[in-house]
Coordinates of C-alpha atoms and ligand atoms in Angstrom, one line a residue:
X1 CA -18.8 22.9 28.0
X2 CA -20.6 20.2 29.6
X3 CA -23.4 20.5 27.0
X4 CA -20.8 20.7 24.3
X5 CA -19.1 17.0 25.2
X6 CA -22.9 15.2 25.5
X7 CA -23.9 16.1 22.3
X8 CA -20.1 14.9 20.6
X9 CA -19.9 11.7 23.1
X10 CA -18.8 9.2 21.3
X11 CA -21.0 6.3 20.8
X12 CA -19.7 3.0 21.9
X13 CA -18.7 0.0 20.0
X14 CA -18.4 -3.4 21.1
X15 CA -17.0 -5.8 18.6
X16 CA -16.4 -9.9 19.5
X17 CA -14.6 -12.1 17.1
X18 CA -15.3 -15.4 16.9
X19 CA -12.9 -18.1 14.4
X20 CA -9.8 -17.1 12.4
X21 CA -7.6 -14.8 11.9
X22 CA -9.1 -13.3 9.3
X23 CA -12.0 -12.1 11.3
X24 CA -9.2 -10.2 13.9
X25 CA -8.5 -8.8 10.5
X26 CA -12.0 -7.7 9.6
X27 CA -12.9 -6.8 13.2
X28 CA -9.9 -3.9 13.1
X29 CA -11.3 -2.8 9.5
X30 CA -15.4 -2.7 10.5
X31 CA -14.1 -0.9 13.7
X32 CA -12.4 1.7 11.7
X33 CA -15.0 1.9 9.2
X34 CA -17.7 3.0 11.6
X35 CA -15.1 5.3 13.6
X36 CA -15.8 7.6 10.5
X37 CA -19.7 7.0 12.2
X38 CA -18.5 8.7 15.7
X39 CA -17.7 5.2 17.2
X40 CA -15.2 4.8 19.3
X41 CA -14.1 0.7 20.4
X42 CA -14.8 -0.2 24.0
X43 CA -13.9 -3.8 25.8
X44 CA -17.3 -3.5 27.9
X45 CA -20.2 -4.8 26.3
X46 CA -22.1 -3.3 29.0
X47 CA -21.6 0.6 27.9
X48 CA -21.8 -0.1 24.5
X49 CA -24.1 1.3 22.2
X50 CA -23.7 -1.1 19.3
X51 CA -22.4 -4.8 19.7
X52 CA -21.1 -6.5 16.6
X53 CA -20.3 -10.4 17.0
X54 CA -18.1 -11.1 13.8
X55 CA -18.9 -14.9 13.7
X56 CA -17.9 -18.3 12.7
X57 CA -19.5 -20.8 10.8
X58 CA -16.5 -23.5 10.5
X59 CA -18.0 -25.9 13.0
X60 CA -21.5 -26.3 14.7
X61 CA -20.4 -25.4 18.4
X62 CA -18.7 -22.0 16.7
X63 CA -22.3 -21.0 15.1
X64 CA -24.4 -22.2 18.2
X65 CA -22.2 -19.7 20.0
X66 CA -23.2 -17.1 18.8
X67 CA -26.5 -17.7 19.2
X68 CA -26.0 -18.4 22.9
X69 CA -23.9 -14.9 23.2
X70 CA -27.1 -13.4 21.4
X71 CA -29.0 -14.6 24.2
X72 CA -27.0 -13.3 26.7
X73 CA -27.6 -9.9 25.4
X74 CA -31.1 -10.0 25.8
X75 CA -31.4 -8.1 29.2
X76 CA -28.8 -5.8 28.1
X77 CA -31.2 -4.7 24.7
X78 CA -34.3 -4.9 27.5
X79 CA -32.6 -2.0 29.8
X80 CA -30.9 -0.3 27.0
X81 CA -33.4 -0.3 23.7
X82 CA -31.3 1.9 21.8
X83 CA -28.7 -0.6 22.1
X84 CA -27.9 -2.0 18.5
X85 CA -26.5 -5.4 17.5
X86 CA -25.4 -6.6 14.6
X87 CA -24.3 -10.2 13.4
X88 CA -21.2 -9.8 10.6
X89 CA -18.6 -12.7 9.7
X90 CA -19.3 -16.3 8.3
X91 CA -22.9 -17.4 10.1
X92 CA -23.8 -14.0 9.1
X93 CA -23.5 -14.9 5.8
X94 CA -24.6 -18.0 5.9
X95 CA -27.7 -17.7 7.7
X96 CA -28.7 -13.9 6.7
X97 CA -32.2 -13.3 6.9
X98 CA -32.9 -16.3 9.4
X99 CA -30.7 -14.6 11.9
X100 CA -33.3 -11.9 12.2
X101 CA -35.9 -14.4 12.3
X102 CA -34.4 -16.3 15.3
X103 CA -33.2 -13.5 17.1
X104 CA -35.3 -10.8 16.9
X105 CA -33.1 -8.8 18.9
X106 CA -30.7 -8.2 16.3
X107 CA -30.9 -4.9 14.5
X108 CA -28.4 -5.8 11.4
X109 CA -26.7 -8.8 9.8
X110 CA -23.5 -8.4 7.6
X111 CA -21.5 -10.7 5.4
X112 CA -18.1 -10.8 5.3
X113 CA -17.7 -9.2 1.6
X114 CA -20.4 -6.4 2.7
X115 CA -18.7 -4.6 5.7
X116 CA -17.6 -1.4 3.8
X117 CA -21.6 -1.1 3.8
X118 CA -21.5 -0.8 7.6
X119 CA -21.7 2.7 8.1
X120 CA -25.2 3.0 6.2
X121 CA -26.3 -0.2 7.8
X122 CA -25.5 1.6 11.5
X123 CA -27.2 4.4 10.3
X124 CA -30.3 2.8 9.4
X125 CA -30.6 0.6 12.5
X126 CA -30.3 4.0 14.3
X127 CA -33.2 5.2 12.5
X128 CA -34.9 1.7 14.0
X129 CA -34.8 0.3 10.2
X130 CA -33.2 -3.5 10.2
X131 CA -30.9 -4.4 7.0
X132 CA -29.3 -7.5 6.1
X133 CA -26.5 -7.6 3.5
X134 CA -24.9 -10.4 2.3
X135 CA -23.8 -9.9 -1.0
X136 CA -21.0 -10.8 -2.8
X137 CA -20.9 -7.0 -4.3
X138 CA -18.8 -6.4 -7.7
X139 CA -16.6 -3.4 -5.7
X140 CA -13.8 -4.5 -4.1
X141 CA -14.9 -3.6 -0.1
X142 CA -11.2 -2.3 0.7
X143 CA -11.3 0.5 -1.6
X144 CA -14.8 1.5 0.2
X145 CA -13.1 1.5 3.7
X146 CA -11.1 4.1 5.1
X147 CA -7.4 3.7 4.9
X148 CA -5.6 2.7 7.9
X149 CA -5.3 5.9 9.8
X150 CA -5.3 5.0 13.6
X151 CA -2.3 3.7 15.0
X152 CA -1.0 0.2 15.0
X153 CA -1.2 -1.3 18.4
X154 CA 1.6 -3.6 18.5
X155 CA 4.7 -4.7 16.5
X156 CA 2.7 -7.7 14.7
X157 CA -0.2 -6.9 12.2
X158 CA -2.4 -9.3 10.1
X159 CA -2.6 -7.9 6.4
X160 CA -5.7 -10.0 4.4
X161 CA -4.1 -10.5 0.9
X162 CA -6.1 -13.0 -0.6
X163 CA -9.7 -14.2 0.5
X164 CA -12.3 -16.8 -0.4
X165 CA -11.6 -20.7 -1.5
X166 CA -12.6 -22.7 -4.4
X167 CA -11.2 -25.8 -2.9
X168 CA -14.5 -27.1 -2.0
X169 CA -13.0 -29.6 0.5
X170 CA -16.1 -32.0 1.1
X171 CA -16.5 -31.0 4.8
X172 CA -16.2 -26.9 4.5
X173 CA -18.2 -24.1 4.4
X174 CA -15.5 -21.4 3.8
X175 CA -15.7 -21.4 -0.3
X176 CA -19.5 -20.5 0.4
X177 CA -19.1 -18.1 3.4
X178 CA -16.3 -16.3 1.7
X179 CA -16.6 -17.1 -1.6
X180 CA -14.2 -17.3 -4.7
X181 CA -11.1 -17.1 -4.2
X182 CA -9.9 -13.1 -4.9
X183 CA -6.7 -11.4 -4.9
X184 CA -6.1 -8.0 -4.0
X185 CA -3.6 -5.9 -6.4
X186 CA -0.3 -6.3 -4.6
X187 CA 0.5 -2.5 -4.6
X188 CA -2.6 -2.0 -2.8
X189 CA -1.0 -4.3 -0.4
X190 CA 2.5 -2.7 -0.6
X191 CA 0.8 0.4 0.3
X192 CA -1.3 -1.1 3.1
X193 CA 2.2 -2.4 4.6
X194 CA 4.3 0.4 3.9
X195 CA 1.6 2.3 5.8
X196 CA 1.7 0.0 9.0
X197 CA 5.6 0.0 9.1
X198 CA 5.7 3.8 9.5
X199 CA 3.2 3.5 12.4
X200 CA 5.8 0.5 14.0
X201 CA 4.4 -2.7 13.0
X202 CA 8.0 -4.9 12.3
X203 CA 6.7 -8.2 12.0
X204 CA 3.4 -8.8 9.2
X205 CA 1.4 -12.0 8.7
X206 CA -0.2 -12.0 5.5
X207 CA -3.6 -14.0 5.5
X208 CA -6.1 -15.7 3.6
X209 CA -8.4 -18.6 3.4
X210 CA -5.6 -19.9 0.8
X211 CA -3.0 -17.5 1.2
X212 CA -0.3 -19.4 -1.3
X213 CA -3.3 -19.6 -4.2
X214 CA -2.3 -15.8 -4.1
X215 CA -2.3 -14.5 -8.3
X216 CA -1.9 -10.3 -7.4
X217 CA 1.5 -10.3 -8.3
X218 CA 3.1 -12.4 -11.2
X219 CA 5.5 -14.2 -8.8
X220 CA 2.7 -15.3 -7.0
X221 CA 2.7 -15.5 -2.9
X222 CA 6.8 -15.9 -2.9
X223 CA 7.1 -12.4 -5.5
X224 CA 4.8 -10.8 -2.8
X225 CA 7.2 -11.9 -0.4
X226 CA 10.0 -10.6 -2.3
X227 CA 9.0 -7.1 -2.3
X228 CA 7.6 -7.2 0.8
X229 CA 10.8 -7.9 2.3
X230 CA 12.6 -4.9 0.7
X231 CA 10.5 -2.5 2.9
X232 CA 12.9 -1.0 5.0
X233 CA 12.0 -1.8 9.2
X234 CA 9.7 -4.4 8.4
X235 CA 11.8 -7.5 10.0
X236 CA 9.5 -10.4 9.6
X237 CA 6.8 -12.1 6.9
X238 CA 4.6 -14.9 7.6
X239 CA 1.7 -15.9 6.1
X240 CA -1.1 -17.9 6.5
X241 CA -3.5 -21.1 5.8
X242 CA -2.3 -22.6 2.7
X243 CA -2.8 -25.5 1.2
X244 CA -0.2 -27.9 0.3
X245 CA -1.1 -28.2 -3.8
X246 CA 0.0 -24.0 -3.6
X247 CA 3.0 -24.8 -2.2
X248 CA 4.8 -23.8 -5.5
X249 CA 8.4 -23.5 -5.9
X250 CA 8.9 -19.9 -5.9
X251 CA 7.2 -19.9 -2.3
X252 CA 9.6 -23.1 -1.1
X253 CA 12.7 -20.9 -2.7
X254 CA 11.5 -17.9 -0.6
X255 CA 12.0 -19.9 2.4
X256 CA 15.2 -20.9 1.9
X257 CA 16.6 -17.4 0.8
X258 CA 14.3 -14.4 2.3
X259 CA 15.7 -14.3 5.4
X260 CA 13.0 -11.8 6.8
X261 CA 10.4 -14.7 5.9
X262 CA 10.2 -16.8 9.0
X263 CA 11.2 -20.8 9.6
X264 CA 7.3 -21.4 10.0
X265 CA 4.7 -23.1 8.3
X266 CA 0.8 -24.1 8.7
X267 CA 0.5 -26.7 5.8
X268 CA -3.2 -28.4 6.8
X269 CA -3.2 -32.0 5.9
X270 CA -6.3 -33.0 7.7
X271 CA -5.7 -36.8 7.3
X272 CA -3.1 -39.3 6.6
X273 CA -5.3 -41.6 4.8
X274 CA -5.4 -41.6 1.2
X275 CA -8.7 -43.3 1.0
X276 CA -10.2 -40.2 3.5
X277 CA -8.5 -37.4 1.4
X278 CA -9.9 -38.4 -1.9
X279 CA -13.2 -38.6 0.3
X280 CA -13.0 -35.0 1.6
X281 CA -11.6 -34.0 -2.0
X282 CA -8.1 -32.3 -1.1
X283 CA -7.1 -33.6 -4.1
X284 CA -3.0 -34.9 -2.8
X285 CA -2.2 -37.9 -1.4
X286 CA -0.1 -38.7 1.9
X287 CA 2.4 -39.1 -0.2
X288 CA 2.6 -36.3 -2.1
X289 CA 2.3 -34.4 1.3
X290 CA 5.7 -36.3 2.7
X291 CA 7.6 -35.6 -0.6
X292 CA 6.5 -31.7 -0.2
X293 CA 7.5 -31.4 3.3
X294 CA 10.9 -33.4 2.0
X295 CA 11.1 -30.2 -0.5
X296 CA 10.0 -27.6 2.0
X297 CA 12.9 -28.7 4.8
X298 CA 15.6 -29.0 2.0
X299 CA 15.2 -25.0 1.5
X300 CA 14.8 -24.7 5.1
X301 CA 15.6 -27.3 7.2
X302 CA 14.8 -25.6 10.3
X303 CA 11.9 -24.4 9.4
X304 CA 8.7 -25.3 12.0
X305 CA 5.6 -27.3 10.7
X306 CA 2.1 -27.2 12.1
X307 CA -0.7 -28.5 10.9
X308 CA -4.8 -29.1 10.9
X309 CA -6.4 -32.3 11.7
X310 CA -9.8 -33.8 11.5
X311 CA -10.6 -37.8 12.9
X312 CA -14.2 -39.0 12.4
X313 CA -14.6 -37.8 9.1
X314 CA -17.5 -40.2 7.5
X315 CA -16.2 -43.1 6.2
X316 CA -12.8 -43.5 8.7
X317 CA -11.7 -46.5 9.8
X318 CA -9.5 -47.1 12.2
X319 CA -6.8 -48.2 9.7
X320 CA -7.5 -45.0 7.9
X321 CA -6.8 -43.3 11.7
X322 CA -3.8 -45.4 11.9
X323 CA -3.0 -43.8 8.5
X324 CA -3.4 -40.1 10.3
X325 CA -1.1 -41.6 13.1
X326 CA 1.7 -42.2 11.0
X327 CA 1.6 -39.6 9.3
X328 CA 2.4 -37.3 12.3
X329 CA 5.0 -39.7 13.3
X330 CA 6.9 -39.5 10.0
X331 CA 6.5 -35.6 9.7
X332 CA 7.0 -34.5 13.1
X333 CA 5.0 -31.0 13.7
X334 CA 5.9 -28.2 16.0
X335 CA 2.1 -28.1 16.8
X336 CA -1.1 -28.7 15.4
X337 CA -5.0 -28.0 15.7
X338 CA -7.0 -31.4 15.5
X339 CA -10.8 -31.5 15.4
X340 CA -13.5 -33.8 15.7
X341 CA -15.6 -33.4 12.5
X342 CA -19.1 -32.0 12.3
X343 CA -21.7 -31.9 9.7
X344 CA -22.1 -28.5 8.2
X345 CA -25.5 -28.0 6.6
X346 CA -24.8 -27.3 2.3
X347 CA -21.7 -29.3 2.7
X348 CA -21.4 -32.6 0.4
X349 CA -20.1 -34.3 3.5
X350 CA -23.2 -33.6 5.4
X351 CA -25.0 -36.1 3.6
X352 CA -23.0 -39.0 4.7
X353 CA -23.0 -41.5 7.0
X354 CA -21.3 -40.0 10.6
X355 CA -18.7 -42.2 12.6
X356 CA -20.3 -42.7 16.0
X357 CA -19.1 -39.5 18.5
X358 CA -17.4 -41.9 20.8
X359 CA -15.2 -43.0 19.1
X360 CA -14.4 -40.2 17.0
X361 CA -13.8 -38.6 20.5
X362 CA -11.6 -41.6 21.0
X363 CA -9.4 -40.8 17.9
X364 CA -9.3 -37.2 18.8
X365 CA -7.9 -38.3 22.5
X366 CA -5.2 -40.7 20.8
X367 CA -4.2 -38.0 18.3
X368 CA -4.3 -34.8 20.4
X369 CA -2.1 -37.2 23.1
X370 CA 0.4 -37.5 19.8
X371 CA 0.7 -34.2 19.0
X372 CA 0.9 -32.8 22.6
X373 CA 4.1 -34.8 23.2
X374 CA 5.1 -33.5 19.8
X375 CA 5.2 -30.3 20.6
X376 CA 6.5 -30.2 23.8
X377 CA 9.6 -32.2 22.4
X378 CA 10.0 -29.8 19.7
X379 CA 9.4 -26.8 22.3
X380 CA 12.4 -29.0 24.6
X381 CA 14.4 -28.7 21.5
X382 CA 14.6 -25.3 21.6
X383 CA 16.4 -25.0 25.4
X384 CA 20.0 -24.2 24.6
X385 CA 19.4 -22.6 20.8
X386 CA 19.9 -18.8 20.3
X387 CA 16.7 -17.2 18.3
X388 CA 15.8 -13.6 17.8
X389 CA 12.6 -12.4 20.1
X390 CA 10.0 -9.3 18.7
X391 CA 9.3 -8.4 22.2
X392 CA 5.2 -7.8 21.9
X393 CA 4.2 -7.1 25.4
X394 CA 4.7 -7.4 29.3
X395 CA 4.4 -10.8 31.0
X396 CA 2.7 -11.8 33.9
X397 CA 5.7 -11.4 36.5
X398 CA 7.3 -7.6 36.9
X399 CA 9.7 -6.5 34.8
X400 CA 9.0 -9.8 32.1
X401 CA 8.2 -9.2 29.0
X402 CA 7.1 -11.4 26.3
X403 CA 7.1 -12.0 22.5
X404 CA 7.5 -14.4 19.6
X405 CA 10.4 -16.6 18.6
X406 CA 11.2 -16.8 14.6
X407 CA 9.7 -20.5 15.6
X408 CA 6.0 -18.6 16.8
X409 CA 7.3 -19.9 20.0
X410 CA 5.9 -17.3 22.9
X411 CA 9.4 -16.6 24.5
X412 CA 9.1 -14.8 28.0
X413 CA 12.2 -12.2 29.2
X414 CA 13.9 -9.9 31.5
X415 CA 15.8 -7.1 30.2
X416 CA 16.1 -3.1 30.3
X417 CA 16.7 -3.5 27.0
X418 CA 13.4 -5.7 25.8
X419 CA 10.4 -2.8 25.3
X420 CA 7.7 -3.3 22.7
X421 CA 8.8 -3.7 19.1
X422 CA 12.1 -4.5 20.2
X423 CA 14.2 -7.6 18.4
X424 CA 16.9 -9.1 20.3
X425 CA 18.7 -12.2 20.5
X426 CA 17.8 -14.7 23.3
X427 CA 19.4 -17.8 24.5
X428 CA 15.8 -20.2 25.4
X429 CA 17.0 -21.2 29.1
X430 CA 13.3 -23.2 29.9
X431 CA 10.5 -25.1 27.8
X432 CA 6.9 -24.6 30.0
X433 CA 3.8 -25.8 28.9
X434 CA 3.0 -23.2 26.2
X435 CA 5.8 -20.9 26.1
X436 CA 9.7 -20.7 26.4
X437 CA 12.0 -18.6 28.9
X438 CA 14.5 -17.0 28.0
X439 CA 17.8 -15.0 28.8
X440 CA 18.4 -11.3 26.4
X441 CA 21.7 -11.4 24.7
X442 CA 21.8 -8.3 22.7
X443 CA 18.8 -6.5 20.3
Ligands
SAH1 N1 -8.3 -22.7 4.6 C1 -7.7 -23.6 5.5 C2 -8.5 -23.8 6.8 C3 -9.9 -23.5 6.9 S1 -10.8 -23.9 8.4 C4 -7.3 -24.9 4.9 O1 -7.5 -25.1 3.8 O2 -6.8 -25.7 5.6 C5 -9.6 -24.4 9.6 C6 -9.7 -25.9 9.9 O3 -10.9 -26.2 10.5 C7 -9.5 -26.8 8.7 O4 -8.2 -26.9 8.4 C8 -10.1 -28.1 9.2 O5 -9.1 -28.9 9.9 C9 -11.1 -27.6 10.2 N2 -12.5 -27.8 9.7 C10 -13.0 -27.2 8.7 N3 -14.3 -27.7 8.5 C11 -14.5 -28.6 9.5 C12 -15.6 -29.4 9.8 N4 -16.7 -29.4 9.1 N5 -15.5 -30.2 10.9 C13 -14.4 -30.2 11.7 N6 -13.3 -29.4 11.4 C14 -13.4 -28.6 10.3
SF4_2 FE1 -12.0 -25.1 3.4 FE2 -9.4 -24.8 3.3 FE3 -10.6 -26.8 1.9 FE4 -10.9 -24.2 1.2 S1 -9.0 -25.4 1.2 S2 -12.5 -25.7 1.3 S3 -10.9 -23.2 3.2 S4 -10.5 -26.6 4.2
F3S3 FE1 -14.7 -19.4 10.6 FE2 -15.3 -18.0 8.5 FE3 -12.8 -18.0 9.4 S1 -16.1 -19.9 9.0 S2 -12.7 -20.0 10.3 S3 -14.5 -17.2 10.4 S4 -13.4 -18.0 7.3

């Protein structure tokens, strides 16, 4: 007996994810595909037998990271030589080779369109052979992958249904970490969700780098909605980034109709200047951005807008700032991520001048200090409203439990009735910091 569970142990697989959402994705799918290896997921790096980092190449603190994390490893590989690691996600494919170079420690570097290879890759490292893969291969890597077999974890899934970006915004390295932009077949996808809601996933959010550029179905991102919606027990859509030139009118109809497709939207503008966004080629104007978001609140007027930011970009001024400034005022978002820009190597923005760090840190300060107060009014808002709650988990205090509002609003509670999965109305009683209370009408 003893004998017998040795040699089946399971090896051990410890996977970080670094960056969006679309790595959480791609973490769940490389974990699955090497469970057909004998690997089993475990949130110790420590007894692991392979570590995967599933990286991020969007900005130059996320790829320095990883080479810090790789670092720390070090002693772990020194004690434990049959330890493997691997490098997957966007530095991955950016860097490929010269990963192995600088960190001789890893055993196997992985792109993000390659993963389906990972099972051969883990074998060779096993037989101490290194392999780096970044190809954009001609086979589509989800029809290479096991299909989804283990057990949804909670209520709310990602689904990837569109990936890669030929937007070539002047500052961003997505269209060459993930490529073109692709489309999966939207039965494939139908399939994929059907498959999730038996295993009691109610709410999905549909990703990709430009989720509403989506061609797989011939209504576009709002058909896929459509159908998506007529699965029985699935409850709620989202979907996400997209970018504002996308925003055709079959998706803005959707929102206004589909009632399983949530009041929520992240609509990136990045800056309010027009001078700035013909700089970083996004190709609208600030304009054209107000009279959208005029369209997208007359289909929905409740509907709850966040957005991306970035101040410092080479070139602003501080009229061009002001620009952003009033652009947030005029819109009014539920919340937003703002960054301070950074030079990404390959980039056409690279090769500009910079705006000096302090005061781009300055900018970030007066904007972040905006859209804090923001959010915490629109969160404010909310105290007194009735909205419906997919409970997702426990809280922190006993007997709380907590999930999303149709807003994305975490919404904390206390009922018999609230258990995982569970929808229920809730009258929001308190705004904190990041999250909303709550008292359970009825589910
Ligand atoms: N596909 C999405 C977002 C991609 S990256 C879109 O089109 O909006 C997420 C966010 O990171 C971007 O919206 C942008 O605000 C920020 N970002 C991307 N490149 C950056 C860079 N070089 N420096 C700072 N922020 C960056
Ligand atoms: Fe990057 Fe988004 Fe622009 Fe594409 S649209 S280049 S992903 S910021
Ligand atoms: Fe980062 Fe790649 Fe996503 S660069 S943001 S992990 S697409």
């Amino acid at each position: 007996m003893a004998d017998d569970s040795t040699k089946t142990a399971p090896k051990k697989l410890f996977i970080k994810t670094y960056g969006c959402q679309m790595n959480v994705y791609d973490s769940e799918r490389m974990a699955e595909a090497l469970s057909a290896e004998g690997y089993v997921t475990t949130e110790n790096a420590d007894e692991a037998d392979m570590v995967l980092l599933n990286t991020c190449h969007i900005r130059e603190k996320a790829a320095e990271k990883v080479y810090s994390d790789l670092g720390r490893l070090r002693p772990l590989k020194e004690a434990r030589p049959g330890l493997k690691i691997g490098v997957a996600g966007c530095v991955a494919q950016a860097e490929g080779e010269e990963i192995l170079n600088r960190m001789p420690l890893v055993d196997l570097v992985v792109g993000p369109q390659s993963y389906h290879r990972l099972p051969d890759m883990a074998r060779a490292a096993a037989e101490g052979r290194k392999t780096v893969d970044t190809d954009f291969p001609a086979e589509d890597k989800f029809d290479h992958l096991p299909a989804r077999e283990k057990p949804a974890r909670g209520p709310s899934a990602f689904l990837t249904v569109q990936e890669g970006c030929d937007k070539f915004c002047a500052f961003c390295v997505v269209p060459y970490t993930r490529g073109v932009e692709v489309s999966r077949p939207a039965e494939r996808i139908l399939s994929e969700a059907r498959g999730l809601v038996d295993r009691g996933v109610r709410e999905l959010t549909l990703l990709g780098q430009n989720v509403n550029a989506y061609h797989g179905h011939p209504g576009g991102l709002g058909g896929l909605v459509r159908d998506l919606a007529a699965i029985e027990g699935l409850a709620r859509i989202r979907y996400t980034t997209s970018h504002p030139n996308d925003m055709d009118d079959g998706l803005i109809a959707a929102h206004g109709d589909e009632p399983k497709l949530m009041p929520y939207l992240h609509l990136p503008v990045q800056s309010g200047s027009d001078r700035i966004l013909k700089a970083m080629n996004r190709k609208h104007t600030a304009e054209a951005y107000l009279r959208l978001v005029e369209r997208i609140r007359a289909a929905r007027p409740d509907i709850l807008l966040t957005s991306d930011f970035i101040v410092g970009f080479p070139g602003e001024t501080e009229a061009d700032f002001q620009a952003t400034m009033d652009l947030v005022r005029s819109v009014g978002f539920g919340a937003a991520f703002s960054f301070k820009y950074s030079a990404r190597p390959g980039t056409p923005a690279a090769e500009r001048a910079a705006v000096p760090g302090a005061e781009a840190d300055d900018r970030l300060q007066r904007l972040q200090a905006l859209l804090t107060e923001q959010q915490r009014a629109t969160q404010q808002a909310m105290v007194g409203r009735e909205v419906s709650v997919l409970i997702e988990k426990p809280g922190r205090m006993a007997g709380q439990m907590v999930g999303k509002s149709d807003y994305l609003h975490a919404v904390h509670v206390t009922h018999p009735k609230a258990k995982p999965g569970v929808i229920g109305r809730v009258r929001i009683s308190a705004s904190g910091p990041n999250s909303l209370a709550g008292i359970w009408l009825d589910s």
